[in-house]
């Protein structure tokens, strides 16, 4: 069963489709591990991303409500309207700090991987 261009072609057997190899020479199979040489770095990157995603969701929201209730209204005795404003500022600053930390960690991780790859 040869295809018009040689190489691989689909062959139907028993209702299912299968790939059939024909032509000169054996098929050289490359192990899957060679396609993923940096699997450890991928896991590290995903952990870092998950950590900062969790920080980005929980930290600003938590600081917003806790600073509003305990710091601005409780300790400083601000009105409800003023405490909303200042608590929002705290949350926005927190978002910027988390983003800056993420960029710093990602930059250092990338430069570390580049240096390790350069030395090989």
PDB file of N, CA and C in Angstrom, residues 23-82:
ATOM      1  N   UNK A  23       8.578   2.688   2.880  1.00  0.00           N
ATOM      2  CA  UNK A  23       9.641   3.444   2.225  1.00  0.00           C
ATOM      3  C   UNK A  23      10.975   2.995   2.774  1.00  0.00           C
ATOM      4  N   UNK A  24      12.036   3.593   2.302  1.00  0.00           N
ATOM      5  CA  UNK A  24      13.370   3.147   2.698  1.00  0.00           C
ATOM      6  C   UNK A  24      13.724   3.547   4.126  1.00  0.00           C
ATOM      7  N   UNK A  25      14.449   2.666   4.796  1.00  0.00           N
ATOM      8  CA  UNK A  25      15.021   2.963   6.099  1.00  0.00           C
ATOM      9  C   UNK A  25      14.051   2.896   7.250  1.00  0.00           C
ATOM     10  N   UNK A  26      14.591   2.658   8.462  1.00  0.00           N
ATOM     11  CA  UNK A  26      13.756   2.612   9.660  1.00  0.00           C
ATOM     12  C   UNK A  26      13.396   4.025  10.122  1.00  0.00           C
ATOM     13  N   UNK A  27      12.346   4.104  10.891  1.00  0.00           N
ATOM     14  CA  UNK A  27      11.928   5.381  11.461  1.00  0.00           C
ATOM     15  C   UNK A  27      12.791   5.632  12.684  1.00  0.00           C
ATOM     16  N   UNK A  28      13.496   6.747  12.701  1.00  0.00           N
ATOM     17  CA  UNK A  28      14.313   7.053  13.879  1.00  0.00           C
ATOM     18  C   UNK A  28      13.436   7.768  14.888  1.00  0.00           C
ATOM     19  N   UNK A  29      13.244   7.146  16.020  1.00  0.00           N
ATOM     20  CA  UNK A  29      12.386   7.704  17.054  1.00  0.00           C
ATOM     21  C   UNK A  29      13.239   8.478  18.052  1.00  0.00           C
ATOM     22  N   UNK A  30      12.875   9.718  18.278  1.00  0.00           N
ATOM     23  CA  UNK A  30      13.567  10.552  19.258  1.00  0.00           C
ATOM     24  C   UNK A  30      12.786  10.447  20.554  1.00  0.00           C
ATOM     25  N   UNK A  31      13.459  10.130  21.666  1.00  0.00           N
ATOM     26  CA  UNK A  31      12.745  10.019  22.942  1.00  0.00           C
ATOM     27  C   UNK A  31      12.056  11.329  23.312  1.00  0.00           C
ATOM     28  N   UNK A  32      10.940  11.210  24.006  1.00  0.00           N
ATOM     29  CA  UNK A  32      10.166  12.381  24.398  1.00  0.00           C
ATOM     30  C   UNK A  32      10.966  13.270  25.325  1.00  0.00           C
ATOM     31  N   UNK A  33      11.858  12.705  26.128  1.00  0.00           N
ATOM     32  CA  UNK A  33      12.640  13.487  27.082  1.00  0.00           C
ATOM     33  C   UNK A  33      13.508  14.518  26.376  1.00  0.00           C
ATOM     34  N   UNK A  34      13.927  14.243  25.144  1.00  0.00           N
ATOM     35  CA  UNK A  34      14.759  15.203  24.432  1.00  0.00           C
ATOM     36  C   UNK A  34      13.966  16.425  23.988  1.00  0.00           C
ATOM     37  N   UNK A  35      12.676  16.317  23.863  1.00  0.00           N
ATOM     38  CA  UNK A  35      11.860  17.460  23.492  1.00  0.00           C
ATOM     39  C   UNK A  35      11.594  18.375  24.678  1.00  0.00           C
ATOM     40  N   UNK A  36      11.821  17.880  25.885  1.00  0.00           N
ATOM     41  CA  UNK A  36      11.581  18.666  27.100  1.00  0.00           C
ATOM     42  C   UNK A  36      12.851  18.696  27.963  1.00  0.00           C
ATOM     43  N   UNK A  37      13.887  19.363  27.508  1.00  0.00           N
ATOM     44  CA  UNK A  37      15.111  19.347  28.298  1.00  0.00           C
ATOM     45  C   UNK A  37      15.013  20.182  29.567  1.00  0.00           C
ATOM     46  N   UNK A  38      14.123  21.144  29.620  1.00  0.00           N
ATOM     47  CA  UNK A  38      14.006  22.037  30.774  1.00  0.00           C
ATOM     48  C   UNK A  38      12.719  21.805  31.537  1.00  0.00           C
ATOM     49  N   UNK A  39      12.355  20.546  31.740  1.00  0.00           N
ATOM     50  CA  UNK A  39      11.105  20.260  32.433  1.00  0.00           C
ATOM     51  C   UNK A  39      11.141  20.766  33.864  1.00  0.00           C
ATOM     52  N   UNK A  40      12.300  20.730  34.508  1.00  0.00           N
ATOM     53  CA  UNK A  40      12.441  21.276  35.854  1.00  0.00           C
ATOM     54  C   UNK A  40      12.217  22.771  35.860  1.00  0.00           C
ATOM     55  N   UNK A  41      12.716  23.461  34.846  1.00  0.00           N
ATOM     56  CA  UNK A  41      12.513  24.903  34.790  1.00  0.00           C
ATOM     57  C   UNK A  41      11.058  25.236  34.473  1.00  0.00           C
ATOM     58  N   UNK A  42      10.388  24.387  33.709  1.00  0.00           N
ATOM     59  CA  UNK A  42       8.973  24.607  33.432  1.00  0.00           C
ATOM     60  C   UNK A  42       8.155  24.475  34.712  1.00  0.00           C
ATOM     61  N   UNK A  43       8.464  23.464  35.509  1.00  0.00           N
ATOM     62  CA  UNK A  43       7.771  23.285  36.783  1.00  0.00           C
ATOM     63  C   UNK A  43       8.036  24.460  37.704  1.00  0.00           C
ATOM     64  N   UNK A  44       9.266  24.910  37.747  1.00  0.00           N
ATOM     65  CA  UNK A  44       9.628  26.065  38.572  1.00  0.00           C
ATOM     66  C   UNK A  44       8.885  27.315  38.111  1.00  0.00           C
ATOM     67  N   UNK A  45       8.800  27.499  36.814  1.00  0.00           N
ATOM     68  CA  UNK A  45       8.103  28.666  36.267  1.00  0.00           C
ATOM     69  C   UNK A  45       6.614  28.621  36.595  1.00  0.00           C
ATOM     70  N   UNK A  46       6.008  27.457  36.475  1.00  0.00           N
ATOM     71  CA  UNK A  46       4.586  27.331  36.790  1.00  0.00           C
ATOM     72  C   UNK A  46       4.318  27.548  38.270  1.00  0.00           C
ATOM     73  N   UNK A  47       5.219  27.062  39.135  1.00  0.00           N
ATOM     74  CA  UNK A  47       5.062  27.310  40.569  1.00  0.00           C
ATOM     75  C   UNK A  47       5.147  28.799  40.878  1.00  0.00           C
ATOM     76  N   UNK A  48       6.109  29.467  40.263  1.00  0.00           N
ATOM     77  CA  UNK A  48       6.263  30.905  40.472  1.00  0.00           C
ATOM     78  C   UNK A  48       5.020  31.645  40.004  1.00  0.00           C
ATOM     79  N   UNK A  49       4.521  31.275  38.830  1.00  0.00           N
ATOM     80  CA  UNK A  49       3.315  31.922  38.301  1.00  0.00           C
ATOM     81  C   UNK A  49       2.115  31.676  39.205  1.00  0.00           C
ATOM     82  N   UNK A  50       1.950  30.455  39.686  1.00  0.00           N
ATOM     83  CA  UNK A  50       0.835  30.135  40.580  1.00  0.00           C
ATOM     84  C   UNK A  50       0.955  30.891  41.901  1.00  0.00           C
ATOM     85  N   UNK A  51       2.165  30.991  42.435  1.00  0.00           N
ATOM     86  CA  UNK A  51       2.386  31.721  43.680  1.00  0.00           C
ATOM     87  C   UNK A  51       2.019  33.192  43.532  1.00  0.00           C
ATOM     88  N   UNK A  52       2.488  33.827  42.471  1.00  0.00           N
ATOM     89  CA  UNK A  52       2.199  35.249  42.291  1.00  0.00           C
ATOM     90  C   UNK A  52       0.748  35.496  41.889  1.00  0.00           C
ATOM     91  N   UNK A  53       0.123  34.537  41.210  1.00  0.00           N
ATOM     92  CA  UNK A  53      -1.306  34.663  40.915  1.00  0.00           C
ATOM     93  C   UNK A  53      -2.113  34.644  42.207  1.00  0.00           C
ATOM     94  N   UNK A  54      -1.753  33.734  43.110  1.00  0.00           N
ATOM     95  CA  UNK A  54      -2.431  33.669  44.406  1.00  0.00           C
ATOM     96  C   UNK A  54      -2.210  34.953  45.201  1.00  0.00           C
ATOM     97  N   UNK A  55      -0.974  35.445  45.195  1.00  0.00           N
ATOM     98  CA  UNK A  55      -0.695  36.715  45.873  1.00  0.00           C
ATOM     99  C   UNK A  55      -1.503  37.859  45.266  1.00  0.00           C
ATOM    100  N   UNK A  56      -1.586  37.884  43.941  1.00  0.00           N
ATOM    101  CA  UNK A  56      -2.285  38.971  43.254  1.00  0.00           C
ATOM    102  C   UNK A  56      -3.776  38.982  43.587  1.00  0.00           C
ATOM    103  N   UNK A  57      -4.338  37.826  43.845  1.00  0.00           N
ATOM    104  CA  UNK A  57      -5.770  37.768  44.157  1.00  0.00           C
ATOM    105  C   UNK A  57      -6.025  38.043  45.638  1.00  0.00           C
ATOM    106  N   UNK A  58      -5.263  37.400  46.503  1.00  0.00           N
ATOM    107  CA  UNK A  58      -5.583  37.460  47.930  1.00  0.00           C
ATOM    108  C   UNK A  58      -5.034  38.686  48.649  1.00  0.00           C
ATOM    109  N   UNK A  59      -3.824  39.084  48.341  1.00  0.00           N
ATOM    110  CA  UNK A  59      -3.192  40.160  49.098  1.00  0.00           C
ATOM    111  C   UNK A  59      -3.889  41.514  48.949  1.00  0.00           C
ATOM    112  N   UNK A  60      -4.169  42.001  47.740  1.00  0.00           N
ATOM    113  CA  UNK A  60      -4.856  43.301  47.646  1.00  0.00           C
ATOM    114  C   UNK A  60      -6.254  43.294  48.264  1.00  0.00           C
ATOM    115  N   UNK A  61      -6.996  42.220  48.046  1.00  0.00           N
ATOM    116  CA  UNK A  61      -8.354  42.148  48.601  1.00  0.00           C
ATOM    117  C   UNK A  61      -8.299  42.074  50.122  1.00  0.00           C
ATOM    118  N   UNK A  62      -7.408  41.240  50.634  1.00  0.00           N
ATOM    119  CA  UNK A  62      -7.283  41.116  52.078  1.00  0.00           C
ATOM    120  C   UNK A  62      -6.818  42.403  52.738  1.00  0.00           C
ATOM    121  N   UNK A  63      -5.828  43.055  52.125  1.00  0.00           N
ATOM    122  CA  UNK A  63      -5.352  44.318  52.688  1.00  0.00           C
ATOM    123  C   UNK A  63      -6.389  45.433  52.562  1.00  0.00           C
ATOM    124  N   UNK A  64      -7.190  45.389  51.504  1.00  0.00           N
ATOM    125  CA  UNK A  64      -8.236  46.402  51.348  1.00  0.00           C
ATOM    126  C   UNK A  64      -9.205  46.349  52.531  1.00  0.00           C
ATOM    127  N   UNK A  65      -9.765  45.159  52.764  1.00  0.00           N
ATOM    128  CA  UNK A  65     -10.773  45.044  53.821  1.00  0.00           C
ATOM    129  C   UNK A  65     -10.178  45.173  55.220  1.00  0.00           C
ATOM    130  N   UNK A  66      -8.996  44.615  55.428  1.00  0.00           N
ATOM    131  CA  UNK A  66      -8.421  44.720  56.773  1.00  0.00           C
ATOM    132  C   UNK A  66      -7.953  46.135  57.084  1.00  0.00           C
ATOM    133  N   UNK A  67      -7.350  46.825  56.121  1.00  0.00           N
ATOM    134  CA  UNK A  67      -6.925  48.210  56.387  1.00  0.00           C
ATOM    135  C   UNK A  67      -8.130  49.127  56.545  1.00  0.00           C
ATOM    136  N   UNK A  68      -9.188  48.871  55.784  1.00  0.00           N
ATOM    137  CA  UNK A  68     -10.398  49.690  55.913  1.00  0.00           C
ATOM    138  C   UNK A  68     -11.002  49.545  57.311  1.00  0.00           C
ATOM    139  N   UNK A  69     -11.162  48.301  57.747  1.00  0.00           N
ATOM    140  CA  UNK A  69     -11.845  48.061  59.022  1.00  0.00           C
ATOM    141  C   UNK A  69     -10.966  48.353  60.236  1.00  0.00           C
ATOM    142  N   UNK A  70      -9.732  47.860  60.213  1.00  0.00           N
ATOM    143  CA  UNK A  70      -8.919  47.937  61.416  1.00  0.00           C
ATOM    144  C   UNK A  70      -8.036  49.185  61.488  1.00  0.00           C
ATOM    145  N   UNK A  71      -7.480  49.603  60.370  1.00  0.00           N
ATOM    146  CA  UNK A  71      -6.548  50.731  60.413  1.00  0.00           C
ATOM    147  C   UNK A  71      -7.287  52.055  60.275  1.00  0.00           C
ATOM    148  N   UNK A  72      -8.012  52.218  59.173  1.00  0.00           N
ATOM    149  CA  UNK A  72      -8.586  53.532  58.886  1.00  0.00           C
ATOM    150  C   UNK A  72      -9.827  53.845  59.725  1.00  0.00           C
ATOM    151  N   UNK A  73     -10.738  52.870  59.872  1.00  0.00           N
ATOM    152  CA  UNK A  73     -11.929  53.126  60.673  1.00  0.00           C
ATOM    153  C   UNK A  73     -11.678  52.865  62.156  1.00  0.00           C
ATOM    154  N   UNK A  74     -10.956  51.780  62.465  1.00  0.00           N
ATOM    155  CA  UNK A  74     -10.746  51.401  63.861  1.00  0.00           C
ATOM    156  C   UNK A  74      -9.714  52.253  64.568  1.00  0.00           C
ATOM    157  N   UNK A  75      -8.513  52.275  64.052  1.00  0.00           N
ATOM    158  CA  UNK A  75      -7.416  52.970  64.724  1.00  0.00           C
ATOM    159  C   UNK A  75      -7.451  54.478  64.482  1.00  0.00           C
ATOM    160  N   UNK A  76      -7.621  54.884  63.232  1.00  0.00           N
ATOM    161  CA  UNK A  76      -7.568  56.309  62.907  1.00  0.00           C
ATOM    162  C   UNK A  76      -8.920  57.005  63.034  1.00  0.00           C
ATOM    163  N   UNK A  77      -9.997  56.272  63.157  1.00  0.00           N
ATOM    164  CA  UNK A  77     -11.330  56.846  63.350  1.00  0.00           C
ATOM    165  C   UNK A  77     -11.859  57.624  62.159  1.00  0.00           C
ATOM    166  N   UNK A  78     -11.501  57.220  60.953  1.00  0.00           N
ATOM    167  CA  UNK A  78     -11.981  57.909  59.743  1.00  0.00           C
ATOM    168  C   UNK A  78     -13.425  57.547  59.463  1.00  0.00           C
ATOM    169  N   UNK A  79     -14.060  58.386  58.655  1.00  0.00           N
ATOM    170  CA  UNK A  79     -15.435  58.099  58.246  1.00  0.00           C
ATOM    171  C   UNK A  79     -15.432  56.939  57.247  1.00  0.00           C
ATOM    172  N   UNK A  80     -16.617  56.395  57.003  1.00  0.00           N
ATOM    173  CA  UNK A  80     -16.772  55.267  56.090  1.00  0.00           C
ATOM    174  C   UNK A  80     -16.302  55.637  54.682  1.00  0.00           C
ATOM    175  N   UNK A  81     -16.660  56.836  54.243  1.00  0.00           N
ATOM    176  CA  UNK A  81     -16.313  57.287  52.893  1.00  0.00           C
ATOM    177  C   UNK A  81     -14.805  57.485  52.740  1.00  0.00           C
ATOM    178  N   UNK A  82     -14.149  58.086  53.713  1.00  0.00           N
ATOM    179  CA  UNK A  82     -12.701  58.288  53.637  1.00  0.00           C
ATOM    180  C   UNK A  82     -11.946  56.965  53.724  1.00  0.00           C
TER     181      UNK A  82
END
